[in-house]
């Protein structure tokens, strides 16, 4: 969390948020990247998640649009951590900070289950099929959601925008070339819309054969295939083995993802052929994210190595895996 945000987030704001939603809240924040996340519970003891976001990260209309979409997706039967309304009937409650800025409080269902990763026994084709099916259900549902001007188009994503204006000429040129190419792809109704855009295995819990997706903070208008590319990207980012072994795993994973995805929604083969573009796009975005977060700080050696690998791929116009 940025230092200026930390300075104005007071315990009284947390308690104000809890009162708005009628919950008891644990005061120790859970790990989060852009917002404060707290475990809470209602009077019956049922668990909830209370999220508090600063206005420097998202405006009130942006968060309201996110929560409206999430409520809609839940109504359409998509397996997401649905939002709850406050005592005043609002999905988002505004909390005024002492410096004239504000925070936005939202309440969500507590997703059952746990995180999974490549060391788990269930990290297999069955999981990947379920993962793909969940992505397909989300894309099927999003086609019926009315357009909102309060969620960004993919070119407006914060870190991609930084890459497009980056002082590093090589990085800026690589970002500009890739964005120009992707921008020429057709925006078909069955292939472009409001998507999660960060559907990696850190953003869902697995329980009894089902996934529950959360963290729609990066909700944006993007090509549907981007969600599948993100799954592949983060599934191999820290995977051990040779490039050939990573390529083989990614091909196997994509086969299973597509099998599940197509039970809910169909994309043509031409869209699957574009996955390398979106893998390269994620390299550029992640490079800027890591660089920004550690600006002026000492970066762990392992992360330095990851950054060097990403930079080499950007320089060579090479995706993280070859499909």
PDB file of N, CA and C in Angstrom, residues 174 178 182 228-230 232-234 236-237 242-244 246-248 250-251 254 272-284 286 306 308-323:
ATOM      1  N   UNK A 174       8.367  -1.261 -27.604  1.00  0.00           N
ATOM      2  CA  UNK A 174       7.792  -2.613 -27.594  1.00  0.00           C
ATOM      3  C   UNK A 174       6.314  -2.559 -27.225  1.00  0.00           C
ATOM      4  N   UNK A 178       3.092  -3.463 -29.837  1.00  0.00           N
ATOM      5  CA  UNK A 178       2.168  -4.535 -29.485  1.00  0.00           C
ATOM      6  C   UNK A 178       0.733  -4.011 -29.359  1.00  0.00           C
ATOM      7  N   UNK A 182      -2.537  -5.310 -31.508  1.00  0.00           N
ATOM      8  CA  UNK A 182      -3.729  -5.879 -30.876  1.00  0.00           C
ATOM      9  C   UNK A 182      -4.954  -5.019 -31.161  1.00  0.00           C
ATOM     10  N   UNK A 228      -7.779 -16.330 -20.789  1.00  0.00           N
ATOM     11  CA  UNK A 228      -7.120 -17.635 -20.911  1.00  0.00           C
ATOM     12  C   UNK A 228      -5.605 -17.472 -20.978  1.00  0.00           C
ATOM     13  N   UNK A 229      -5.149 -16.426 -21.642  1.00  0.00           N
ATOM     14  CA  UNK A 229      -3.708 -16.164 -21.706  1.00  0.00           C
ATOM     15  C   UNK A 229      -3.124 -15.890 -20.319  1.00  0.00           C
ATOM     16  N   UNK A 230      -3.875 -15.178 -19.484  1.00  0.00           N
ATOM     17  CA  UNK A 230      -3.420 -14.885 -18.121  1.00  0.00           C
ATOM     18  C   UNK A 230      -3.268 -16.175 -17.315  1.00  0.00           C
ATOM     19  N   UNK A 232      -2.548 -19.171 -18.469  1.00  0.00           N
ATOM     20  CA  UNK A 232      -1.329 -19.828 -18.948  1.00  0.00           C
ATOM     21  C   UNK A 232      -0.084 -19.112 -18.422  1.00  0.00           C
ATOM     22  N   UNK A 233      -0.109 -17.794 -18.481  1.00  0.00           N
ATOM     23  CA  UNK A 233       1.069 -17.004 -18.098  1.00  0.00           C
ATOM     24  C   UNK A 233       1.490 -17.273 -16.656  1.00  0.00           C
ATOM     25  N   UNK A 234       0.541 -17.135 -15.746  1.00  0.00           N
ATOM     26  CA  UNK A 234       0.904 -17.270 -14.334  1.00  0.00           C
ATOM     27  C   UNK A 234       1.071 -18.729 -13.907  1.00  0.00           C
ATOM     28  N   UNK A 236       2.917 -20.763 -15.564  1.00  0.00           N
ATOM     29  CA  UNK A 236       4.301 -21.135 -15.906  1.00  0.00           C
ATOM     30  C   UNK A 236       5.333 -20.118 -15.435  1.00  0.00           C
ATOM     31  N   UNK A 237       4.875 -18.964 -14.932  1.00  0.00           N
ATOM     32  CA  UNK A 237       5.812 -17.883 -14.587  1.00  0.00           C
ATOM     33  C   UNK A 237       6.915 -18.347 -13.645  1.00  0.00           C
ATOM     34  N   UNK A 242      12.858 -26.874 -18.116  1.00  0.00           N
ATOM     35  CA  UNK A 242      13.367 -26.283 -19.350  1.00  0.00           C
ATOM     36  C   UNK A 242      12.238 -25.577 -20.096  1.00  0.00           C
ATOM     37  N   UNK A 243      12.629 -24.792 -21.100  1.00  0.00           N
ATOM     38  CA  UNK A 243      11.628 -24.122 -21.919  1.00  0.00           C
ATOM     39  C   UNK A 243      10.743 -25.145 -22.627  1.00  0.00           C
ATOM     40  N   UNK A 244      11.343 -26.223 -23.067  1.00  0.00           N
ATOM     41  CA  UNK A 244      10.577 -27.264 -23.757  1.00  0.00           C
ATOM     42  C   UNK A 244       9.547 -27.888 -22.818  1.00  0.00           C
ATOM     43  N   UNK A 246       8.177 -26.413 -20.195  1.00  0.00           N
ATOM     44  CA  UNK A 246       7.143 -25.405 -19.953  1.00  0.00           C
ATOM     45  C   UNK A 246       6.191 -25.313 -21.143  1.00  0.00           C
ATOM     46  N   UNK A 247       6.748 -25.378 -22.352  1.00  0.00           N
ATOM     47  CA  UNK A 247       5.914 -25.339 -23.551  1.00  0.00           C
ATOM     48  C   UNK A 247       4.952 -26.522 -23.572  1.00  0.00           C
ATOM     49  N   UNK A 248       5.462 -27.700 -23.241  1.00  0.00           N
ATOM     50  CA  UNK A 248       4.637 -28.906 -23.266  1.00  0.00           C
ATOM     51  C   UNK A 248       3.519 -28.811 -22.236  1.00  0.00           C
ATOM     52  N   UNK A 250       2.160 -26.026 -21.042  1.00  0.00           N
ATOM     53  CA  UNK A 250       1.205 -25.000 -21.461  1.00  0.00           C
ATOM     54  C   UNK A 250       0.263 -25.535 -22.532  1.00  0.00           C
ATOM     55  N   UNK A 251       0.774 -26.324 -23.461  1.00  0.00           N
ATOM     56  CA  UNK A 251      -0.080 -26.906 -24.500  1.00  0.00           C
ATOM     57  C   UNK A 251      -1.108 -27.851 -23.885  1.00  0.00           C
ATOM     58  N   UNK A 254      -3.681 -25.696 -21.946  1.00  0.00           N
ATOM     59  CA  UNK A 254      -4.600 -25.006 -22.844  1.00  0.00           C
ATOM     60  C   UNK A 254      -5.635 -25.974 -23.414  1.00  0.00           C
ATOM     61  N   UNK A 272      -7.588 -18.322 -30.512  1.00  0.00           N
ATOM     62  CA  UNK A 272      -6.564 -19.069 -29.773  1.00  0.00           C
ATOM     63  C   UNK A 272      -5.176 -18.823 -30.366  1.00  0.00           C
ATOM     64  N   UNK A 273      -5.134 -18.557 -31.668  1.00  0.00           N
ATOM     65  CA  UNK A 273      -3.856 -18.264 -32.316  1.00  0.00           C
ATOM     66  C   UNK A 273      -3.272 -16.922 -31.871  1.00  0.00           C
ATOM     67  N   UNK A 274      -4.094 -16.059 -31.252  1.00  0.00           N
ATOM     68  CA  UNK A 274      -3.618 -14.746 -30.793  1.00  0.00           C
ATOM     69  C   UNK A 274      -3.054 -14.778 -29.369  1.00  0.00           C
ATOM     70  N   UNK A 275      -3.120 -15.916 -28.703  1.00  0.00           N
ATOM     71  CA  UNK A 275      -2.654 -15.987 -27.311  1.00  0.00           C
ATOM     72  C   UNK A 275      -1.225 -15.461 -27.135  1.00  0.00           C
ATOM     73  N   UNK A 276      -0.269 -15.781 -28.019  1.00  0.00           N
ATOM     74  CA  UNK A 276       1.093 -15.244 -27.821  1.00  0.00           C
ATOM     75  C   UNK A 276       1.145 -13.729 -27.698  1.00  0.00           C
ATOM     76  N   UNK A 277       0.273 -13.018 -28.405  1.00  0.00           N
ATOM     77  CA  UNK A 277       0.250 -11.553 -28.290  1.00  0.00           C
ATOM     78  C   UNK A 277      -0.079 -11.120 -26.865  1.00  0.00           C
ATOM     79  N   UNK A 278      -1.037 -11.803 -26.259  1.00  0.00           N
ATOM     80  CA  UNK A 278      -1.481 -11.419 -24.920  1.00  0.00           C
ATOM     81  C   UNK A 278      -0.502 -11.893 -23.843  1.00  0.00           C
ATOM     82  N   UNK A 279       0.229 -12.962 -24.128  1.00  0.00           N
ATOM     83  CA  UNK A 279       1.309 -13.362 -23.223  1.00  0.00           C
ATOM     84  C   UNK A 279       2.408 -12.302 -23.221  1.00  0.00           C
ATOM     85  N   UNK A 280       2.741 -11.783 -24.381  1.00  0.00           N
ATOM     86  CA  UNK A 280       3.745 -10.721 -24.479  1.00  0.00           C
ATOM     87  C   UNK A 280       3.239  -9.437 -23.811  1.00  0.00           C
ATOM     88  N   UNK A 281       1.952  -9.159 -23.962  1.00  0.00           N
ATOM     89  CA  UNK A 281       1.376  -7.975 -23.319  1.00  0.00           C
ATOM     90  C   UNK A 281       1.506  -8.067 -21.804  1.00  0.00           C
ATOM     91  N   UNK A 282       1.255  -9.247 -21.249  1.00  0.00           N
ATOM     92  CA  UNK A 282       1.374  -9.412 -19.791  1.00  0.00           C
ATOM     93  C   UNK A 282       2.816  -9.237 -19.333  1.00  0.00           C
ATOM     94  N   UNK A 283       3.778  -9.668 -20.124  1.00  0.00           N
ATOM     95  CA  UNK A 283       5.188  -9.448 -19.781  1.00  0.00           C
ATOM     96  C   UNK A 283       5.468  -7.954 -19.611  1.00  0.00           C
ATOM     97  N   UNK A 284       4.976  -7.144 -20.529  1.00  0.00           N
ATOM     98  CA  UNK A 284       5.208  -5.703 -20.463  1.00  0.00           C
ATOM     99  C   UNK A 284       4.548  -5.096 -19.232  1.00  0.00           C
ATOM    100  N   UNK A 286       3.627  -6.639 -16.410  1.00  0.00           N
ATOM    101  CA  UNK A 286       4.244  -7.113 -15.171  1.00  0.00           C
ATOM    102  C   UNK A 286       5.609  -6.481 -14.950  1.00  0.00           C
ATOM    103  N   UNK A 306      13.640 -12.747 -12.237  1.00  0.00           N
ATOM    104  CA  UNK A 306      12.402 -12.777 -13.002  1.00  0.00           C
ATOM    105  C   UNK A 306      12.317 -11.565 -13.923  1.00  0.00           C
ATOM    106  N   UNK A 308      14.764  -9.807 -15.180  1.00  0.00           N
ATOM    107  CA  UNK A 308      15.726  -9.953 -16.288  1.00  0.00           C
ATOM    108  C   UNK A 308      15.167 -10.875 -17.375  1.00  0.00           C
ATOM    109  N   UNK A 309      14.530 -11.965 -16.945  1.00  0.00           N
ATOM    110  CA  UNK A 309      13.948 -12.899 -17.911  1.00  0.00           C
ATOM    111  C   UNK A 309      12.833 -12.226 -18.710  1.00  0.00           C
ATOM    112  N   UNK A 310      11.996 -11.463 -18.004  1.00  0.00           N
ATOM    113  CA  UNK A 310      10.912 -10.759 -18.689  1.00  0.00           C
ATOM    114  C   UNK A 310      11.479  -9.768 -19.702  1.00  0.00           C
ATOM    115  N   UNK A 311      12.490  -9.031 -19.274  1.00  0.00           N
ATOM    116  CA  UNK A 311      13.086  -8.024 -20.171  1.00  0.00           C
ATOM    117  C   UNK A 311      13.681  -8.676 -21.420  1.00  0.00           C
ATOM    118  N   UNK A 312      14.287  -9.827 -21.255  1.00  0.00           N
ATOM    119  CA  UNK A 312      14.870 -10.530 -22.395  1.00  0.00           C
ATOM    120  C   UNK A 312      13.779 -10.972 -23.369  1.00  0.00           C
ATOM    121  N   UNK A 313      12.658 -11.437 -22.829  1.00  0.00           N
ATOM    122  CA  UNK A 313      11.552 -11.839 -23.705  1.00  0.00           C
ATOM    123  C   UNK A 313      10.973 -10.629 -24.438  1.00  0.00           C
ATOM    124  N   UNK A 314      10.840  -9.513 -23.745  1.00  0.00           N
ATOM    125  CA  UNK A 314      10.327  -8.296 -24.379  1.00  0.00           C
ATOM    126  C   UNK A 314      11.252  -7.883 -25.518  1.00  0.00           C
ATOM    127  N   UNK A 315      12.544  -7.907 -25.264  1.00  0.00           N
ATOM    128  CA  UNK A 315      13.539  -7.509 -26.267  1.00  0.00           C
ATOM    129  C   UNK A 315      13.455  -8.403 -27.511  1.00  0.00           C
ATOM    130  N   UNK A 316      13.214  -9.695 -27.285  1.00  0.00           N
ATOM    131  CA  UNK A 316      13.200 -10.657 -28.393  1.00  0.00           C
ATOM    132  C   UNK A 316      11.804 -10.898 -28.971  1.00  0.00           C
ATOM    133  N   UNK A 317      10.808 -10.168 -28.458  1.00  0.00           N
ATOM    134  CA  UNK A 317       9.414 -10.345 -28.898  1.00  0.00           C
ATOM    135  C   UNK A 317       8.980 -11.804 -28.775  1.00  0.00           C
ATOM    136  N   UNK A 318       9.347 -12.399 -27.659  1.00  0.00           N
ATOM    137  CA  UNK A 318       9.118 -13.822 -27.421  1.00  0.00           C
ATOM    138  C   UNK A 318       8.133 -14.019 -26.281  1.00  0.00           C
ATOM    139  N   UNK A 319       7.037 -14.776 -26.468  1.00  0.00           N
ATOM    140  CA  UNK A 319       6.111 -15.056 -25.361  1.00  0.00           C
ATOM    141  C   UNK A 319       6.739 -15.984 -24.340  1.00  0.00           C
ATOM    142  N   UNK A 320       6.168 -16.040 -23.161  1.00  0.00           N
ATOM    143  CA  UNK A 320       6.708 -16.850 -22.069  1.00  0.00           C
ATOM    144  C   UNK A 320       6.692 -18.337 -22.391  1.00  0.00           C
ATOM    145  N   UNK A 321       5.741 -18.779 -23.218  1.00  0.00           N
ATOM    146  CA  UNK A 321       5.709 -20.164 -23.712  1.00  0.00           C
ATOM    147  C   UNK A 321       5.347 -20.156 -25.187  1.00  0.00           C
ATOM    148  N   UNK A 322       5.755 -21.213 -25.863  1.00  0.00           N
ATOM    149  CA  UNK A 322       5.459 -21.390 -27.285  1.00  0.00           C
ATOM    150  C   UNK A 322       4.347 -22.419 -27.426  1.00  0.00           C
ATOM    151  N   UNK A 323       3.267 -22.000 -28.057  1.00  0.00           N
ATOM    152  CA  UNK A 323       2.132 -22.878 -28.238  1.00  0.00           C
ATOM    153  C   UNK A 323       2.065 -23.381 -29.675  1.00  0.00           C
TER     154      UNK A 323
END
